[in-house]
Amino acid sequence: MLESIFILPLIGILALLITPRDDIMRLWKVGLEWSLLTLTGTKLLWASFDGDGQFQVVKRLDWIPGVEPGFGFVILGVDGISIFFIILTALLIPICVLISWNSIRFLIKEFLLCLLFIEVLLMGVFTILDLVGFYILFEGILIPMFLIIGVWGSREEKIQASYYFFFYTFIGSVFMLLGIFTLYSYAGSTDYQTLCCLKLEKELQYFVFLGFFLSLAIKIPKIPFHIWLPQAHVEAPVAGSVVLAGVLLKLGGYGFIRFSWPLLPDASEYFGPLILTLSLFAIIYGSLTTCRQVDLKRIIAYSSVAHMGLVTLGLFSHTVQGLVAAVFLMLAHGLVSSALFIAVTFLYDRYHTRLIKYYRGMVITMPLFGMLLLILVLANASIPLSCNFIGEFLSLLAAFEYSFIAGVLASVGMVLSAGYSIYMYNRICFGVSSKYLYFSRDLNRREFYSLLPLVILIILMGVFPFSVVDEVKGSIIFQERD
């Protein structure tokens, strides 16, 4: 069952390679069909999951025969944390194909190959139980994402944005590699389960943790390592923004959950106050910076900085509910921010501007769009019965349990989030129709069905959160017990 989530997108890559370049409609259909089949495979994988907290459907792959122990083999496995990130990845890729159907007009085969290649690498990142393998896949994602931003970006600064993304992430990852080599020199292995059984010295933990922290903090991104994010979002095509906000930003949080707590508990405890301080600063600063933005994509990008601050706040609050909140909030943010980027791009495709001052009265001419955007904006503001509310509520509970002051400051960030979200919606949809907008047309069928699955999941996860919370909590408790 686990092999299917790798085999299906790889078959899709082969099918794209043999499809004629000039048969454009066939290329889009092949990309959509195989990405949907991969989504089906992830659903079957989840159906076979019993939720006892342990790694399941474990597979051993011989990597370099004769070098065991160490780099001789890698192990793949899925638990209650990684299964939902796998499903999120498989869900967003076909949506990326749908929303790019009319906006990508050149090198279509290469664009679809990049999307499916990213999917394969992300599936590997969320299933591999080896530090070197994780690093290789973690870094491998940079190449197709660099191409998506630099080649198919929408504006003149796309090359600069792609280099920002590449070098910030690459330089940070060098420190992770140093930490991995340090662990290997101490333990003689990079196998995750083997390292979990070891008790590392505190000084060694501190050194390794700093290496992992610099790499993962850039990927989240955490202030002051966030400079690359708004630029990358603004210049990337809509599919690039969706993959970036929906999944790639979650690799940092996933890395902290998977490696920092189980392998480096003393260092996580020692550096916790510093990271919590940076998280609170990110929540307040990110929210205030969002309030002064005039570009719709920058509004969503800076709001991501604030929301991911809540994620790390929950992660390093030293509570189980904080860890559950972090995972749930990452999943919720992956749905809501991706849907908001898609909605903003629908406006950009019609009027070729993202400056908010040109929009007004869209609900009159685009009522269907106005309704869906209202749901997304309210979810971004963490209204009850939305998935963001569950994650942020649990995160605030963990913050108040850790410190009353931390809880109050985090709550201020939530108030600011509601302010800029509702203000953005009011500027776009209400008031007299703008004189700059003519020939408005509502969402077509393809656009509507691109947003609908995300909207439904946002509501379902807010109304029935236990389906996610129970499995995540079981894996976290099992991980801490080990």
Coordinates of N, CA and C in Angstrom, one line a residue, residues 71-193:
F71 N 24.6 3.9 6.4 CA 23.9 4.3 5.2 C 23.4 3.1 4.4
G72 N 23.5 1.9 4.9 CA 23.2 0.7 4.1 C 21.8 0.6 3.7
F73 N 20.8 1.1 4.5 CA 19.4 0.9 4.2 C 18.6 2.1 4.7
V74 N 17.4 2.3 4.2 CA 16.5 3.3 4.8 C 15.2 2.6 5.0
I75 N 14.5 3.1 6.0 CA 13.2 2.6 6.4 C 12.1 3.6 6.1
L76 N 11.0 3.2 5.5 CA 9.9 4.1 5.3 C 8.7 3.7 6.2
G77 N 8.0 4.6 6.8 CA 6.9 4.3 7.7 C 6.0 5.5 7.8
V78 N 4.8 5.2 8.2 CA 3.7 6.3 8.4 C 3.1 6.1 9.8
D79 N 3.0 7.3 10.4 CA 2.2 7.3 11.7 C 1.1 8.3 11.6
G80 N 0.5 8.6 12.8 CA -0.7 9.5 12.8 C -0.3 10.9 12.5
I81 N 1.0 11.3 12.6 CA 1.4 12.7 12.2 C 1.6 12.8 10.7
S82 N 2.4 11.9 10.2 CA 2.7 12.0 8.7 C 1.6 11.7 7.8
I83 N 0.7 10.9 8.2 CA -0.4 10.4 7.3 C -1.2 11.6 6.8
F84 N -1.5 12.6 7.6 CA -2.3 13.8 7.2 C -1.5 14.7 6.3
F85 N -0.2 14.8 6.5 CA 0.6 15.6 5.6 C 0.7 15.0 4.2
I86 N 0.7 13.7 4.2 CA 0.7 12.9 2.9 C -0.6 13.2 2.2
I87 N -1.7 13.1 2.9 CA -3.1 13.4 2.3 C -3.1 14.8 1.8
L88 N -2.6 15.8 2.6 CA -2.7 17.2 2.2 C -1.9 17.4 0.9
T89 N -0.7 16.8 0.8 CA 0.1 16.9 -0.4 C -0.7 16.3 -1.6
A90 N -1.2 15.1 -1.4 CA -1.9 14.5 -2.5 C -3.2 15.2 -2.9
L91 N -3.8 16.0 -2.0 CA -5.0 16.8 -2.3 C -4.6 18.0 -3.1
L92 N -3.5 18.7 -2.7 CA -3.2 20.0 -3.3 C -2.6 19.9 -4.7
I93 N -1.9 18.8 -5.1 CA -1.3 18.7 -6.4 C -2.4 18.7 -7.5
P94 N -3.5 17.8 -7.5 CA -4.5 17.9 -8.5 C -5.2 19.3 -8.5
I95 N -5.3 19.9 -7.4 CA -5.9 21.3 -7.4 C -4.9 22.2 -8.1
C96 N -3.6 22.1 -7.9 CA -2.7 22.9 -8.6 C -2.8 22.7 -10.1
V97 N -3.0 21.5 -10.6 CA -3.2 21.2 -12.0 C -4.4 22.0 -12.5
L98 N -5.5 21.9 -11.8 CA -6.8 22.5 -12.2 C -6.6 24.0 -12.3
I99 N -6.1 24.6 -11.3 CA -6.0 26.1 -11.2 C -5.0 26.7 -12.2
S100 N -4.1 25.8 -12.7 CA -3.1 26.3 -13.7 C -3.5 26.0 -15.1
W101 N -4.6 25.4 -15.3 CA -5.1 24.9 -16.6 C -5.0 26.0 -17.7
N102 N -5.4 27.2 -17.4 CA -5.4 28.3 -18.3 C -4.3 29.4 -18.1
S103 N -3.7 29.4 -16.9 CA -2.7 30.4 -16.7 C -1.3 30.0 -17.1
I104 N -1.0 28.8 -17.2 CA 0.3 28.3 -17.7 C 0.2 28.1 -19.2
R105 N 1.0 28.9 -20.0 CA 0.8 28.8 -21.4 C 2.0 28.4 -22.2
F106 N 3.1 28.1 -21.5 CA 4.3 27.6 -22.2 C 5.0 26.6 -21.3
L107 N 5.8 25.7 -22.0 CA 6.5 24.6 -21.3 C 5.6 23.9 -20.3
I108 N 4.4 23.5 -20.8 CA 3.4 22.9 -20.0 C 3.9 21.5 -19.5
K109 N 4.5 20.7 -20.4 CA 5.0 19.4 -20.0 C 6.0 19.5 -18.8
E110 N 6.9 20.5 -18.9 CA 7.9 20.7 -17.9 C 7.3 21.1 -16.6
F111 N 6.2 22.0 -16.7 CA 5.5 22.4 -15.5 C 4.9 21.3 -14.7
L112 N 4.2 20.4 -15.5 CA 3.5 19.3 -14.9 C 4.5 18.3 -14.3
L113 N 5.6 18.1 -15.0 CA 6.7 17.2 -14.5 C 7.2 17.7 -13.1
C114 N 7.4 19.0 -13.0 CA 7.9 19.6 -11.8 C 6.9 19.4 -10.6
L115 N 5.6 19.5 -10.9 CA 4.6 19.3 -9.9 C 4.6 17.9 -9.4
L116 N 4.6 16.9 -10.3 CA 4.6 15.5 -9.9 C 5.9 15.1 -9.3
F117 N 7.0 15.7 -9.7 CA 8.3 15.4 -9.0 C 8.3 15.9 -7.6
I118 N 7.7 17.1 -7.4 CA 7.6 17.6 -6.0 C 6.7 16.7 -5.2
E119 N 5.7 16.2 -5.8 CA 4.8 15.2 -5.0 C 5.6 14.0 -4.6
V120 N 6.4 13.4 -5.5 CA 7.1 12.3 -5.1 C 8.1 12.6 -4.0
L121 N 8.8 13.7 -4.1 CA 9.8 14.1 -3.0 C 9.1 14.3 -1.7
L122 N 7.9 15.0 -1.7 CA 7.2 15.3 -0.5 C 6.7 14.0 0.2
M123 N 6.2 13.0 -0.6 CA 5.8 11.7 -0.1 C 7.0 11.1 0.6
G124 N 8.2 11.2 0.0 CA 9.4 10.6 0.7 C 9.7 11.3 2.0
V125 N 9.7 12.7 2.0 CA 10.0 13.4 3.2 C 9.1 13.0 4.4
F126 N 7.8 12.8 4.1 CA 6.9 12.5 5.2 C 6.9 11.0 5.6
T127 N 7.6 10.2 4.9 CA 7.6 8.7 5.2 C 9.0 8.2 5.6
I128 N 10.0 8.9 5.2 CA 11.4 8.3 5.4 C 11.8 8.4 6.9
L129 N 12.4 7.4 7.4 CA 12.8 7.3 8.8 C 14.3 7.2 8.9
D130 N 15.0 8.1 8.1 CA 16.4 8.2 8.1 C 16.8 9.6 7.9
L131 N 17.8 10.1 8.7 CA 18.1 11.5 8.7 C 18.8 11.9 7.4
V132 N 19.7 11.1 6.8 CA 20.3 11.5 5.6 C 19.3 11.5 4.4
G133 N 18.4 10.4 4.4 CA 17.4 10.4 3.4 C 16.5 11.6 3.5
F134 N 16.1 12.0 4.7 CA 15.3 13.2 4.9 C 16.0 14.4 4.4
Y135 N 17.3 14.5 4.6 CA 18.0 15.7 4.2 C 18.0 15.8 2.6
I136 N 18.3 14.6 2.0 CA 18.4 14.6 0.5 C 17.0 15.0 -0.1
L137 N 15.9 14.4 0.4 CA 14.6 14.7 -0.1 C 14.2 16.2 0.2
F138 N 14.6 16.6 1.4 CA 14.3 18.0 1.9 C 14.9 19.0 1.0
E139 N 16.2 18.7 0.6 CA 16.9 19.6 -0.3 C 16.5 19.4 -1.8
G140 N 16.1 18.2 -2.1 CA 15.7 17.9 -3.5 C 14.5 18.8 -4.0
I141 N 13.6 19.1 -3.0 CA 12.4 19.9 -3.3 C 12.8 21.3 -3.8
L142 N 14.0 21.8 -3.5 CA 14.4 23.1 -3.9 C 14.5 23.2 -5.4
I143 N 14.9 22.2 -6.1 CA 15.2 22.3 -7.5 C 13.9 22.5 -8.3
P144 N 12.9 21.6 -8.2 CA 11.6 21.9 -9.0 C 10.9 23.2 -8.5
M145 N 11.0 23.5 -7.2 CA 10.3 24.7 -6.8 C 11.1 26.0 -7.3
F146 N 12.4 25.9 -7.3 CA 13.2 27.0 -7.9 C 12.8 27.2 -9.4
L147 N 12.5 26.2 -10.1 CA 12.1 26.3 -11.5 C 10.7 26.8 -11.6
I148 N 9.8 26.4 -10.8 CA 8.4 26.9 -10.9 C 8.4 28.4 -10.6
I149 N 9.1 28.9 -9.6 CA 9.1 30.3 -9.4 C 9.8 31.1 -10.4
G150 N 11.0 30.6 -10.8 CA 11.8 31.4 -11.8 C 11.4 31.3 -13.2
V151 N 10.8 30.2 -13.6 CA 10.4 30.1 -15.0 C 8.9 30.5 -15.3
W152 N 8.0 30.1 -14.4 CA 6.6 30.4 -14.6 C 6.1 31.5 -13.7
G153 N 6.9 32.2 -13.0 CA 6.5 33.3 -12.2 C 5.8 34.4 -13.0
S154 N 5.0 35.2 -12.3 CA 4.1 36.1 -13.0 C 4.7 37.5 -13.3
R155 N 5.8 37.9 -12.6 CA 6.3 39.3 -12.7 C 7.8 39.3 -13.0
E156 N 8.3 40.5 -13.1 CA 9.7 40.7 -13.6 C 10.7 40.3 -12.5
E157 N 10.4 40.3 -11.3 CA 11.3 39.9 -10.2 C 11.3 38.5 -9.9
K158 N 10.8 37.6 -10.7 CA 10.6 36.2 -10.4 C 12.0 35.5 -10.3
I159 N 13.0 35.9 -11.0 CA 14.3 35.3 -10.9 C 14.9 35.6 -9.6
Q160 N 14.8 36.9 -9.2 CA 15.3 37.3 -7.8 C 14.6 36.5 -6.7
A161 N 13.3 36.4 -6.8 CA 12.5 35.6 -5.8 C 13.0 34.2 -5.8
S162 N 13.2 33.6 -6.9 CA 13.6 32.1 -6.9 C 15.0 31.9 -6.3
Y163 N 15.9 32.9 -6.5 CA 17.2 32.8 -5.9 C 17.1 33.1 -4.4
Y164 N 16.2 34.0 -4.0 CA 16.0 34.2 -2.5 C 15.6 32.9 -1.9
F165 N 14.6 32.3 -2.5 CA 14.1 31.0 -1.9 C 15.2 29.9 -1.9
F166 N 15.9 29.8 -3.0 CA 16.9 28.7 -3.1 C 18.0 28.9 -2.0
F167 N 18.6 30.1 -2.0 CA 19.8 30.2 -1.2 C 19.5 30.3 0.3
Y168 N 18.4 31.0 0.6 CA 18.0 31.0 2.0 C 17.9 29.6 2.6
T169 N 17.1 28.8 1.8 CA 16.8 27.4 2.3 C 18.1 26.6 2.3
F170 N 18.9 26.7 1.2 CA 20.0 25.9 1.0 C 21.1 26.2 2.1
I171 N 21.4 27.4 2.3 CA 22.4 27.8 3.3 C 22.0 27.3 4.7
G172 N 20.7 27.4 5.0 CA 20.2 26.9 6.3 C 20.4 25.4 6.4
S173 N 20.1 24.7 5.3 CA 20.2 23.3 5.4 C 21.6 22.8 5.6
V174 N 22.6 23.5 5.2 CA 24.0 23.1 5.5 C 24.2 22.9 7.0
F175 N 23.6 23.7 7.8 CA 23.8 23.5 9.3 C 23.1 22.2 9.7
M176 N 22.0 21.9 9.1 CA 21.3 20.6 9.4 C 22.2 19.4 9.0
L177 N 22.9 19.5 7.9 CA 23.8 18.5 7.5 C 24.9 18.3 8.5
L178 N 25.5 19.4 9.0 CA 26.5 19.3 10.0 C 26.0 18.6 11.3
G179 N 24.7 18.9 11.7 CA 24.1 18.2 12.8 C 24.0 16.7 12.5
I180 N 23.6 16.3 11.3 CA 23.4 14.9 11.0 C 24.8 14.2 11.0
F181 N 25.8 14.8 10.5 CA 27.1 14.2 10.6 C 27.6 14.0 12.0
T182 N 27.3 15.0 12.8 CA 27.7 14.9 14.2 C 27.0 13.7 14.9
L183 N 25.7 13.5 14.6 CA 24.9 12.4 15.2 C 25.5 11.1 14.7
Y184 N 25.9 11.0 13.4 CA 26.4 9.8 12.8 C 27.8 9.5 13.4
S185 N 28.6 10.5 13.7 CA 29.9 10.2 14.3 C 29.8 9.7 15.7
Y186 N 28.7 10.1 16.4 CA 28.5 9.7 17.7 C 27.8 8.3 17.8
A187 N 26.8 8.1 17.0 CA 26.0 6.8 17.1 C 26.3 5.8 16.0
G188 N 27.0 6.2 14.9 CA 27.3 5.2 13.9 C 26.1 4.9 13.0
S189 N 25.1 5.6 13.1 CA 23.9 5.4 12.3 C 23.1 6.7 12.2
T190 N 22.3 6.7 11.1 CA 21.4 7.8 10.9 C 19.9 7.4 10.9
D191 N 19.7 6.1 11.2 CA 18.4 5.6 11.3 C 17.6 6.2 12.4
Y192 N 16.4 6.7 12.1 CA 15.6 7.5 13.1 C 15.3 6.7 14.4
Q193 N 14.8 5.4 14.2 CA 14.4 4.6 15.3 C 15.6 4.2 16.2

